[in-house]
């Protein structure tokens, strides 16, 4: 068996050597379209990239499909439990594509409300390109968030198996869960409280549809197409209003017309276990991105041995710059509106955006 494997490797190696037309001088694989990859298995991902940028993400935008695709990376991967594993039970296979393979089961879980849309949009792309559902979900999230101004460049490892079992219900945190419950669930998947905050940089490019359906698409910060630190500032502002028709389960008052605040974001921003990490991103976009990349690299391989996967990160586009790298207080807000919650470090001085009070409420049709 081992001998056969060595023989097979030698055969491949000599085939590569004997066929210089398939490889560039530095042994990188030629992929077509003039692109090269470090591993021949990465080539097909360039085709997936072109297809989804054009036909799923509206030509490379950071819009609704990108936001939903990023959310989906989490809802698939977090179906994973260290405690279940220790007890010899099945707690979910992690980033295994089960949410797509068994969508009729998993998208009916309460916490997955709304993800059926993006699962149904993504599935045909995965099938057309013959890639596993687990790979596709993580790839689409990584490509998608690279479209957001100031976005991170996520690692992408390929080669997840296409076979999975449905994750059990209860692995995905709810916005009305207590901070204790959320941190415990995330710890059970291997994440520290700081890493939970790091992952929540994702809510910088996010909106809600289902916590209050009367304000479909209401964003969590004033710049939902930029992967910036506004989310970490605005969640610390004093809550003043409900953008929709009142308090819903999992909703807190938000500071700006049209903006939506999840109760979980409100509490994590203020909890002594997470408040300092939260505040640290307000003046450090670079750290926010690096830590998000690191936490996402962990999330994307839950349930897998990363050494058995192939690094195709080179296929992920270089993100565009953000309109601004410096977070501000929204127009009309003052330092006194900030509910500073990190005991060790004073809240940093920020400029206030000029102009009339910031609003993200949709302009009513005239
Ligand atoms: C830690 C606990 C978390 C809770 C309680 C939570 C909860 C929520 C809720 C309730 C929504 C609104 C869904 C809707 O009504 O349409 C949402 C949206 C979103 N979440 Fe989270 N989330 C959490 C963590 C994460 C993580 C770790 C990621 C990604 C790495 C993520 C990415 C997103 C994105 C991108 C959206 C926007 C979806 C869209 O605009 O369509 N969330 N989240
Ligand atoms: C993955 O499994 C699904 C069924 O869950 C199937 O439709 C799809 O064609 C499979 N893809 C690959 C690459 O095997
Ligand atoms: C909120 O909106 C829903 C429909 O989206 C409606 O059924 C409900 O009566 C409204 N509640 C209030 C307090 O306006």
Short mmCIF file of C-alpha atoms and ligand atoms in Angstrom, two decimals:
data_model
loop_
_atom_site.label_atom_id
_atom_site.label_comp_id
_atom_site.label_asym_id
_atom_site.label_seq_id
_atom_site.Cartn_x
_atom_site.Cartn_y
_atom_site.Cartn_z
CA UNK A 1 0.00 0.00 0.00
CA UNK A 2 2.69 2.46 1.08
CA UNK A 3 4.86 1.28 -1.80
CA UNK A 4 2.00 1.84 -4.23
CA UNK A 5 1.47 5.34 -2.87
CA UNK A 6 5.16 6.15 -3.36
CA UNK A 7 4.99 4.77 -6.88
CA UNK A 8 1.92 6.86 -7.61
CA UNK A 9 3.68 9.96 -6.32
CA UNK A 10 6.74 9.22 -8.41
CA UNK A 11 4.54 8.76 -11.44
CA UNK A 12 2.86 12.10 -10.87
CA UNK A 13 6.18 13.79 -10.19
CA UNK A 14 7.78 12.44 -13.35
CA UNK A 15 4.68 13.30 -15.36
CA UNK A 16 5.00 16.89 -14.17
CA UNK A 17 8.72 16.93 -14.94
CA UNK A 18 8.22 15.34 -18.34
CA UNK A 19 5.49 17.76 -19.30
CA UNK A 20 6.87 21.27 -18.94
CA UNK A 21 3.83 22.59 -20.79
CA UNK A 22 1.71 21.79 -17.73
CA UNK A 23 3.92 23.65 -15.33
CA UNK A 24 5.78 26.92 -15.27
CA UNK A 25 9.50 27.09 -14.71
CA UNK A 26 9.03 27.29 -10.94
CA UNK A 27 6.79 24.21 -11.01
CA UNK A 28 3.58 26.11 -10.50
CA UNK A 29 0.57 24.71 -12.31
CA UNK A 30 -0.70 26.63 -15.32
CA UNK A 31 -4.42 27.08 -14.94
CA UNK A 32 -5.63 28.62 -18.16
CA UNK A 33 -6.42 32.27 -18.66
CA UNK A 34 -2.74 32.88 -17.91
CA UNK A 35 -3.21 32.15 -14.24
CA UNK A 36 -0.94 29.94 -12.19
CA UNK A 37 -1.41 28.08 -8.96
CA UNK A 38 0.92 26.36 -6.54
CA UNK A 39 -1.12 23.16 -6.80
CA UNK A 40 -3.01 21.84 -9.85
CA UNK A 41 -6.05 21.19 -7.63
CA UNK A 42 -6.39 24.94 -7.10
CA UNK A 43 -6.95 25.68 -10.79
CA UNK A 44 -10.66 24.83 -10.81
CA UNK A 45 -11.22 27.42 -8.07
CA UNK A 46 -10.31 30.19 -10.51
CA UNK A 47 -13.26 29.06 -12.62
CA UNK A 48 -15.52 29.01 -9.57
CA UNK A 49 -14.25 32.49 -8.69
CA UNK A 50 -15.12 33.95 -12.10
CA UNK A 51 -18.53 32.31 -12.06
CA UNK A 52 -19.62 33.43 -8.60
CA UNK A 53 -18.26 36.96 -8.91
CA UNK A 54 -20.30 37.41 -12.05
CA UNK A 55 -23.39 35.36 -11.33
CA UNK A 56 -23.77 35.23 -7.56
CA UNK A 57 -22.20 38.49 -6.33
CA UNK A 58 -23.51 40.85 -9.04
CA UNK A 59 -20.10 41.48 -10.59
CA UNK A 60 -18.05 41.65 -7.41
CA UNK A 61 -20.20 43.64 -5.00
CA UNK A 62 -20.40 43.48 -1.23
CA UNK A 63 -24.17 43.18 -1.19
CA UNK A 64 -26.83 40.93 0.24
CA UNK A 65 -25.51 37.69 -1.29
CA UNK A 66 -22.05 38.38 0.09
CA UNK A 67 -23.44 39.11 3.55
CA UNK A 68 -25.52 35.96 3.48
CA UNK A 69 -22.60 33.88 2.19
CA UNK A 70 -20.40 35.09 5.02
CA UNK A 71 -23.10 34.26 7.55
CA UNK A 72 -23.42 30.80 5.99
CA UNK A 73 -19.74 29.99 6.61
CA UNK A 74 -20.51 30.35 10.31
CA UNK A 75 -23.80 28.48 10.37
CA UNK A 76 -22.29 25.49 8.58
CA UNK A 77 -19.02 25.37 10.54
CA UNK A 78 -20.30 25.99 14.05
CA UNK A 79 -22.17 22.68 13.94
CA UNK A 80 -19.32 21.17 15.90
CA UNK A 81 -18.91 20.25 19.56
CA UNK A 82 -15.81 19.32 21.52
CA UNK A 83 -17.86 18.17 24.51
CA UNK A 84 -19.98 15.87 22.35
CA UNK A 85 -16.79 14.46 20.86
CA UNK A 86 -15.39 13.77 24.34
CA UNK A 87 -18.57 11.91 25.22
CA UNK A 88 -18.31 9.91 22.01
CA UNK A 89 -21.45 11.52 20.58
CA UNK A 90 -21.96 13.24 17.24
CA UNK A 91 -22.17 17.01 17.74
CA UNK A 92 -21.88 17.98 14.09
CA UNK A 93 -19.11 17.68 11.50
CA UNK A 94 -18.07 21.35 11.47
CA UNK A 95 -17.39 23.00 8.10
CA UNK A 96 -18.68 19.99 6.22
CA UNK A 97 -21.41 21.40 3.99
CA UNK A 98 -24.12 19.59 5.95
CA UNK A 99 -26.25 22.74 5.99
CA UNK A 100 -26.47 22.44 2.19
CA UNK A 101 -26.60 18.65 1.90
CA UNK A 102 -29.31 18.44 4.58
CA UNK A 103 -30.85 21.85 4.14
CA UNK A 104 -34.35 20.43 4.60
CA UNK A 105 -33.29 19.62 8.17
CA UNK A 106 -30.81 22.31 9.18
CA UNK A 107 -32.45 25.37 7.64
CA UNK A 108 -35.52 24.57 9.71
CA UNK A 109 -33.60 25.15 12.94
CA UNK A 110 -34.75 28.46 14.44
CA UNK A 111 -31.25 30.00 14.50
CA UNK A 112 -30.89 29.29 10.77
CA UNK A 113 -33.94 31.34 9.86
CA UNK A 114 -33.34 32.81 6.40
CA UNK A 115 -30.23 30.88 5.38
CA UNK A 116 -32.30 28.65 3.06
CA UNK A 117 -32.19 31.49 0.51
CA UNK A 118 -28.43 31.54 0.12
CA UNK A 119 -28.14 27.76 0.41
CA UNK A 120 -30.50 27.43 -2.56
CA UNK A 121 -28.63 30.10 -4.53
CA UNK A 122 -25.21 28.54 -3.88
CA UNK A 123 -26.03 24.85 -4.40
CA UNK A 124 -26.19 24.87 -8.22
CA UNK A 125 -22.76 26.53 -8.42
CA UNK A 126 -21.20 23.83 -6.23
CA UNK A 127 -22.83 21.07 -8.26
CA UNK A 128 -21.89 22.61 -11.64
CA UNK A 129 -18.24 22.87 -10.63
CA UNK A 130 -18.14 19.46 -8.98
CA UNK A 131 -16.76 20.77 -5.71
CA UNK A 132 -17.82 19.66 -2.25
CA UNK A 133 -20.48 21.65 -0.43
CA UNK A 134 -18.15 22.22 2.53
CA UNK A 135 -15.43 23.69 0.31
CA UNK A 136 -17.88 25.78 -1.65
CA UNK A 137 -19.46 27.43 1.37
CA UNK A 138 -16.09 28.52 2.80
CA UNK A 139 -14.83 29.61 -0.62
CA UNK A 140 -17.89 31.74 -1.33
CA UNK A 141 -17.58 33.45 2.05
CA UNK A 142 -13.89 34.21 1.51
CA UNK A 143 -14.40 35.55 -2.01
CA UNK A 144 -17.49 37.46 -0.94
CA UNK A 145 -15.89 39.32 1.95
CA UNK A 146 -12.94 40.25 -0.28
CA UNK A 147 -15.45 42.36 -2.23
CA UNK A 148 -16.10 44.54 0.82
CA UNK A 149 -14.07 47.74 1.05
CA UNK A 150 -11.23 47.28 3.52
CA UNK A 151 -11.98 43.60 3.68
CA UNK A 152 -9.76 40.82 4.93
CA UNK A 153 -8.09 38.27 2.68
CA UNK A 154 -9.16 34.97 4.15
CA UNK A 155 -7.25 31.74 3.88
CA UNK A 156 -8.91 29.13 1.66
CA UNK A 157 -8.06 25.47 2.02
CA UNK A 158 -9.67 23.00 -0.41
CA UNK A 159 -10.40 19.30 -0.16
CA UNK A 160 -13.19 18.84 2.38
CA UNK A 161 -15.08 15.63 1.84
CA UNK A 162 -18.54 15.92 0.34
CA UNK A 163 -20.09 13.44 2.71
CA UNK A 164 -21.65 14.70 5.91
CA UNK A 165 -24.36 14.08 8.46
CA UNK A 166 -26.90 16.67 9.59
CA UNK A 167 -25.69 18.79 12.52
CA UNK A 168 -27.87 18.58 15.63
CA UNK A 169 -30.06 21.58 16.52
CA UNK A 170 -28.77 24.07 19.08
CA UNK A 171 -25.21 24.67 17.86
CA UNK A 172 -25.85 28.13 16.33
CA UNK A 173 -26.03 31.02 18.82
CA UNK A 174 -29.20 33.11 18.94
CA UNK A 175 -29.25 36.90 19.38
CA UNK A 176 -31.41 36.48 22.50
CA UNK A 177 -29.00 34.02 24.16
CA UNK A 178 -27.19 35.29 27.25
CA UNK A 179 -23.52 36.17 26.89
CA UNK A 180 -22.74 33.24 29.18
CA UNK A 181 -24.56 30.89 26.86
CA UNK A 182 -22.96 32.30 23.70
CA UNK A 183 -19.45 32.20 25.12
CA UNK A 184 -19.98 28.66 26.41
CA UNK A 185 -21.27 27.45 23.03
CA UNK A 186 -18.36 29.10 21.23
CA UNK A 187 -15.87 27.67 23.73
CA UNK A 188 -17.35 24.25 23.02
CA UNK A 189 -16.31 24.79 19.39
CA UNK A 190 -12.82 25.93 20.46
CA UNK A 191 -13.12 29.73 20.50
CA UNK A 192 -12.00 32.09 23.27
CA UNK A 193 -14.12 35.13 24.20
CA UNK A 194 -11.66 37.36 22.30
CA UNK A 195 -12.01 35.18 19.21
CA UNK A 196 -15.79 35.52 19.41
CA UNK A 197 -15.30 39.29 19.21
CA UNK A 198 -12.84 38.83 16.33
CA UNK A 199 -15.40 36.77 14.40
CA UNK A 200 -18.03 39.43 15.00
CA UNK A 201 -16.14 41.84 12.76
CA UNK A 202 -18.38 40.04 10.23
CA UNK A 203 -21.31 42.05 11.59
CA UNK A 204 -19.60 45.07 10.04
CA UNK A 205 -20.97 43.85 6.68
CA UNK A 206 -24.36 42.68 7.85
CA UNK A 207 -28.06 43.34 8.09
CA UNK A 208 -31.07 41.53 9.48
CA UNK A 209 -34.22 40.31 7.82
CA UNK A 210 -35.82 38.01 10.33
CA UNK A 211 -35.47 39.39 13.85
CA UNK A 212 -37.82 42.19 12.79
CA UNK A 213 -39.21 41.41 9.33
CA UNK A 214 -40.90 44.83 9.19
CA UNK A 215 -37.47 46.42 8.60
CA UNK A 216 -36.02 43.94 6.12
CA UNK A 217 -32.37 44.67 5.36
CA UNK A 218 -31.70 46.99 8.30
CA UNK A 219 -27.90 47.07 8.78
CA UNK A 220 -25.89 46.61 11.97
CA UNK A 221 -23.74 49.68 11.23
CA UNK A 222 -23.91 52.72 8.97
CA UNK A 223 -21.44 51.25 6.41
CA UNK A 224 -22.62 47.69 5.61
CA UNK A 225 -20.61 47.48 2.36
CA UNK A 226 -17.32 48.30 4.09
CA UNK A 227 -15.49 45.91 6.34
CA UNK A 228 -14.59 48.68 8.75
CA UNK A 229 -14.62 49.37 12.48
CA UNK A 230 -17.83 51.46 12.49
CA UNK A 231 -19.69 48.44 13.85
CA UNK A 232 -17.47 48.40 16.95
CA UNK A 233 -18.11 52.13 17.56
CA UNK A 234 -21.81 52.20 16.84
CA UNK A 235 -22.65 49.19 19.03
CA UNK A 236 -21.23 51.17 21.98
CA UNK A 237 -23.49 54.19 21.43
CA UNK A 238 -26.42 54.62 23.76
CA UNK A 239 -29.54 52.95 22.33
CA UNK A 240 -32.38 55.36 21.54
CA UNK A 241 -34.84 53.79 19.15
CA UNK A 242 -36.18 50.72 17.46
CA UNK A 243 -35.86 51.03 13.67
CA UNK A 244 -38.93 48.86 13.12
CA UNK A 245 -42.09 48.32 14.99
CA UNK A 246 -40.86 47.64 18.47
CA UNK A 247 -38.84 45.33 20.59
CA UNK A 248 -38.46 41.84 19.13
CA UNK A 249 -36.84 38.83 20.73
CA UNK A 250 -33.07 39.36 20.33
CA UNK A 251 -33.33 43.08 19.57
CA UNK A 252 -31.91 46.07 21.49
CA UNK A 253 -32.47 49.77 20.93
CA UNK A 254 -30.11 51.20 18.32
CA UNK A 255 -28.53 54.66 18.15
CA UNK A 256 -29.38 55.61 14.55
CA UNK A 257 -32.56 55.72 12.48
CA UNK A 258 -32.72 52.58 10.33
CA UNK A 259 -29.89 50.81 12.18
CA UNK A 260 -30.61 47.48 13.85
CA UNK A 261 -28.90 46.27 17.01
CA UNK A 262 -28.82 42.67 18.11
CA UNK A 263 -29.13 42.10 21.85
CA UNK A 264 -26.10 39.76 21.67
CA UNK A 265 -23.94 42.49 20.08
CA UNK A 266 -25.14 44.99 22.68
CA UNK A 267 -24.13 42.67 25.51
CA UNK A 268 -20.84 41.40 24.10
CA UNK A 269 -19.76 45.03 23.52
CA UNK A 270 -20.25 45.71 27.24
CA UNK A 271 -19.33 42.45 28.96
CA UNK A 272 -16.06 42.62 30.98
CA UNK A 273 -14.86 39.45 29.23
CA UNK A 274 -15.15 40.92 25.75
CA UNK A 275 -15.37 44.73 26.04
CA UNK A 276 -11.64 45.46 25.75
CA UNK A 277 -11.15 43.36 22.62
CA UNK A 278 -14.27 45.05 21.22
CA UNK A 279 -12.98 48.56 21.91
CA UNK A 280 -9.47 47.73 20.67
CA UNK A 281 -10.72 47.57 17.06
CA UNK A 282 -12.17 51.08 17.12
CA UNK A 283 -8.79 52.59 16.23
CA UNK A 284 -7.12 49.55 14.68
CA UNK A 285 -8.63 48.35 11.44
CA UNK A 286 -5.51 46.38 10.66
CA UNK A 287 -5.68 44.38 13.88
CA UNK A 288 -9.40 43.81 13.28
CA UNK A 289 -8.63 42.28 9.89
CA UNK A 290 -5.65 40.18 11.03
CA UNK A 291 -7.59 38.77 13.99
CA UNK A 292 -10.68 38.13 11.88
CA UNK A 293 -8.51 36.25 9.37
CA UNK A 294 -7.01 34.13 12.14
CA UNK A 295 -10.36 33.29 13.74
CA UNK A 296 -11.93 32.54 10.35
CA UNK A 297 -9.02 30.25 9.51
CA UNK A 298 -9.98 28.22 12.60
CA UNK A 299 -13.70 28.32 11.85
CA UNK A 300 -13.27 27.18 8.24
CA UNK A 301 -11.51 23.95 9.21
CA UNK A 302 -13.61 22.86 12.18
CA UNK A 303 -14.02 19.11 11.91
CA UNK A 304 -11.02 18.75 9.56
CA UNK A 305 -7.32 18.15 9.80
CA UNK A 306 -5.99 21.20 7.94
CA UNK A 307 -2.86 19.22 6.96
CA UNK A 308 -5.06 17.05 4.77
CA UNK A 309 -6.31 20.08 2.82
CA UNK A 310 -4.62 22.02 0.01
CA UNK A 311 -3.86 25.71 0.38
CA UNK A 312 -5.56 27.55 -2.48
CA UNK A 313 -5.61 30.96 -0.78
CA UNK A 314 -3.92 32.49 -3.81
CA UNK A 315 -7.29 32.28 -5.60
CA UNK A 316 -8.91 34.71 -3.15
CA UNK A 317 -8.82 38.24 -4.61
CA UNK A 318 -6.93 41.10 -3.00
CA UNK A 319 -9.64 43.22 -1.33
CA UNK A 320 -10.32 46.81 -2.25
CA UNK A 321 -9.48 49.58 0.18
CA UNK A 322 -12.16 50.95 2.48
CA UNK A 323 -13.46 54.45 1.85
CA UNK A 324 -11.91 55.32 5.17
CA UNK A 325 -9.69 53.39 7.51
CA UNK A 326 -10.51 55.59 10.47
CA UNK A 327 -13.67 55.07 12.49
CA UNK A 328 -15.72 58.13 13.42
CA UNK A 329 -18.60 59.05 15.67
CA UNK A 330 -21.67 59.28 13.43
CA UNK A 331 -22.81 62.84 12.69
CA UNK A 332 -24.85 64.23 15.55
CA UNK A 333 -23.23 61.98 18.20
CA UNK A 334 -20.92 62.99 21.01
CA UNK A 335 -18.31 61.33 23.17
CA UNK A 336 -20.92 61.33 25.95
CA UNK A 337 -23.15 59.01 23.89
CA UNK A 338 -20.49 56.26 24.09
CA UNK A 339 -21.03 53.66 26.79
CA UNK A 340 -17.35 52.93 27.30
CA UNK A 341 -17.06 49.44 28.77
CA UNK A 342 -13.38 48.50 28.88
CA UNK A 343 -12.16 49.16 32.40
CA UNK A 344 -8.44 49.08 31.57
CA UNK A 345 -8.37 51.52 28.66
CA UNK A 346 -10.22 54.80 28.15
CA UNK A 347 -12.33 55.02 25.01
CA UNK A 348 -10.20 56.65 22.27
CA UNK A 349 -10.81 60.14 20.92
CA UNK A 350 -12.63 60.01 17.57
CA UNK A 351 -13.58 62.64 15.05
CA UNK A 352 -17.28 63.21 14.49
CA UNK A 353 -18.59 62.85 10.94
CA UNK A 354 -19.75 66.22 9.58
CA UNK A 355 -23.25 67.00 8.39
CA UNK A 356 -26.80 66.26 9.53
CA UNK A 357 -27.47 63.36 11.92
CA UNK A 358 -26.41 60.05 10.36
CA UNK A 359 -29.35 57.89 9.31
CA UNK A 360 -29.44 54.57 7.52
CA UNK A 361 -33.21 54.47 7.21
CA UNK A 362 -34.36 53.80 3.65
CA UNK A 363 -35.51 56.97 1.94
CA UNK A 364 -39.30 56.69 1.59
CA UNK A 365 -40.50 56.63 -2.02
CA UNK A 366 -41.72 60.09 -3.02
C1 LIG B 1 -21.78 34.91 18.16
C2 LIG B 1 -22.99 34.95 17.96
C3 LIG B 1 -23.76 35.43 16.77
C4 LIG B 1 -25.09 35.72 16.80
C5 LIG B 1 -26.02 35.63 18.01
C6 LIG B 1 -25.45 36.17 15.48
C7 LIG B 1 -26.74 36.53 15.11
C8 LIG B 1 -27.09 37.06 13.88
C9 LIG B 1 -28.44 37.43 13.51
C10 LIG B 1 -29.67 37.28 14.37
C11 LIG B 1 -28.38 37.94 12.26
C12 LIG B 1 -29.54 38.47 11.43
C13 LIG B 1 -30.09 37.38 10.55
C14 LIG B 1 -31.36 37.83 9.87
O1 LIG B 1 -32.32 38.18 10.56
O2 LIG B 1 -31.40 37.85 8.63
C15 LIG B 1 -27.01 37.87 11.84
C16 LIG B 1 -26.56 38.29 10.62
C17 LIG B 1 -25.28 38.07 10.17
N1 LIG B 1 -24.29 37.38 10.82
FE1 LIG B 1 -24.28 36.83 12.75
N2 LIG B 1 -24.36 36.14 14.67
C18 LIG B 1 -23.30 35.68 15.40
C19 LIG B 1 -22.03 35.44 14.92
C20 LIG B 1 -21.66 35.57 13.59
C21 LIG B 1 -20.42 35.10 13.03
C22 LIG B 1 -19.34 34.38 13.81
C23 LIG B 1 -20.44 35.41 11.71
C24 LIG B 1 -19.43 35.15 10.62
C25 LIG B 1 -18.22 34.78 10.77
C26 LIG B 1 -21.67 36.11 11.45
C27 LIG B 1 -22.02 36.66 10.25
C28 LIG B 1 -23.20 37.33 10.00
C29 LIG B 1 -23.47 38.07 8.78
C30 LIG B 1 -22.49 38.34 7.66
C31 LIG B 1 -24.79 38.52 8.89
C32 LIG B 1 -25.56 39.34 7.87
C33 LIG B 1 -26.42 38.49 6.97
C34 LIG B 1 -27.16 39.35 5.97
O3 LIG B 1 -26.97 40.56 5.92
O4 LIG B 1 -27.96 38.76 5.23
N3 LIG B 1 -22.39 36.17 12.60
N4 LIG B 1 -26.24 37.32 12.84
C1 LIG B 2 -22.15 16.31 -2.97
O1 LIG B 2 -23.28 15.70 -2.43
C2 LIG B 2 -24.51 16.16 -2.98
C3 LIG B 2 -25.65 15.44 -2.25
O2 LIG B 2 -25.63 15.78 -0.89
C4 LIG B 2 -24.56 15.93 -4.47
O3 LIG B 2 -25.74 16.48 -5.02
C5 LIG B 2 -23.35 16.57 -5.12
O4 LIG B 2 -23.33 16.29 -6.49
C6 LIG B 2 -22.08 16.05 -4.46
N1 LIG B 2 -20.93 16.72 -5.04
C7 LIG B 2 -19.79 16.08 -5.30
C8 LIG B 2 -18.67 16.90 -5.81
O5 LIG B 2 -19.65 14.89 -5.11
C1 LIG B 3 -45.31 44.99 13.46
O1 LIG B 3 -45.33 44.49 12.14
C2 LIG B 3 -46.02 43.30 11.95
C3 LIG B 3 -45.89 42.91 10.51
O2 LIG B 3 -44.59 42.98 10.07
C4 LIG B 3 -47.48 43.47 12.38
O3 LIG B 3 -48.10 42.21 12.29
C5 LIG B 3 -47.54 43.99 13.80
O4 LIG B 3 -48.88 44.26 14.14
C6 LIG B 3 -46.72 45.25 13.96
N1 LIG B 3 -46.67 45.65 15.36
C7 LIG B 3 -46.75 46.93 15.75
C8 LIG B 3 -46.63 47.17 17.22
O5 LIG B 3 -46.87 47.84 14.97
#
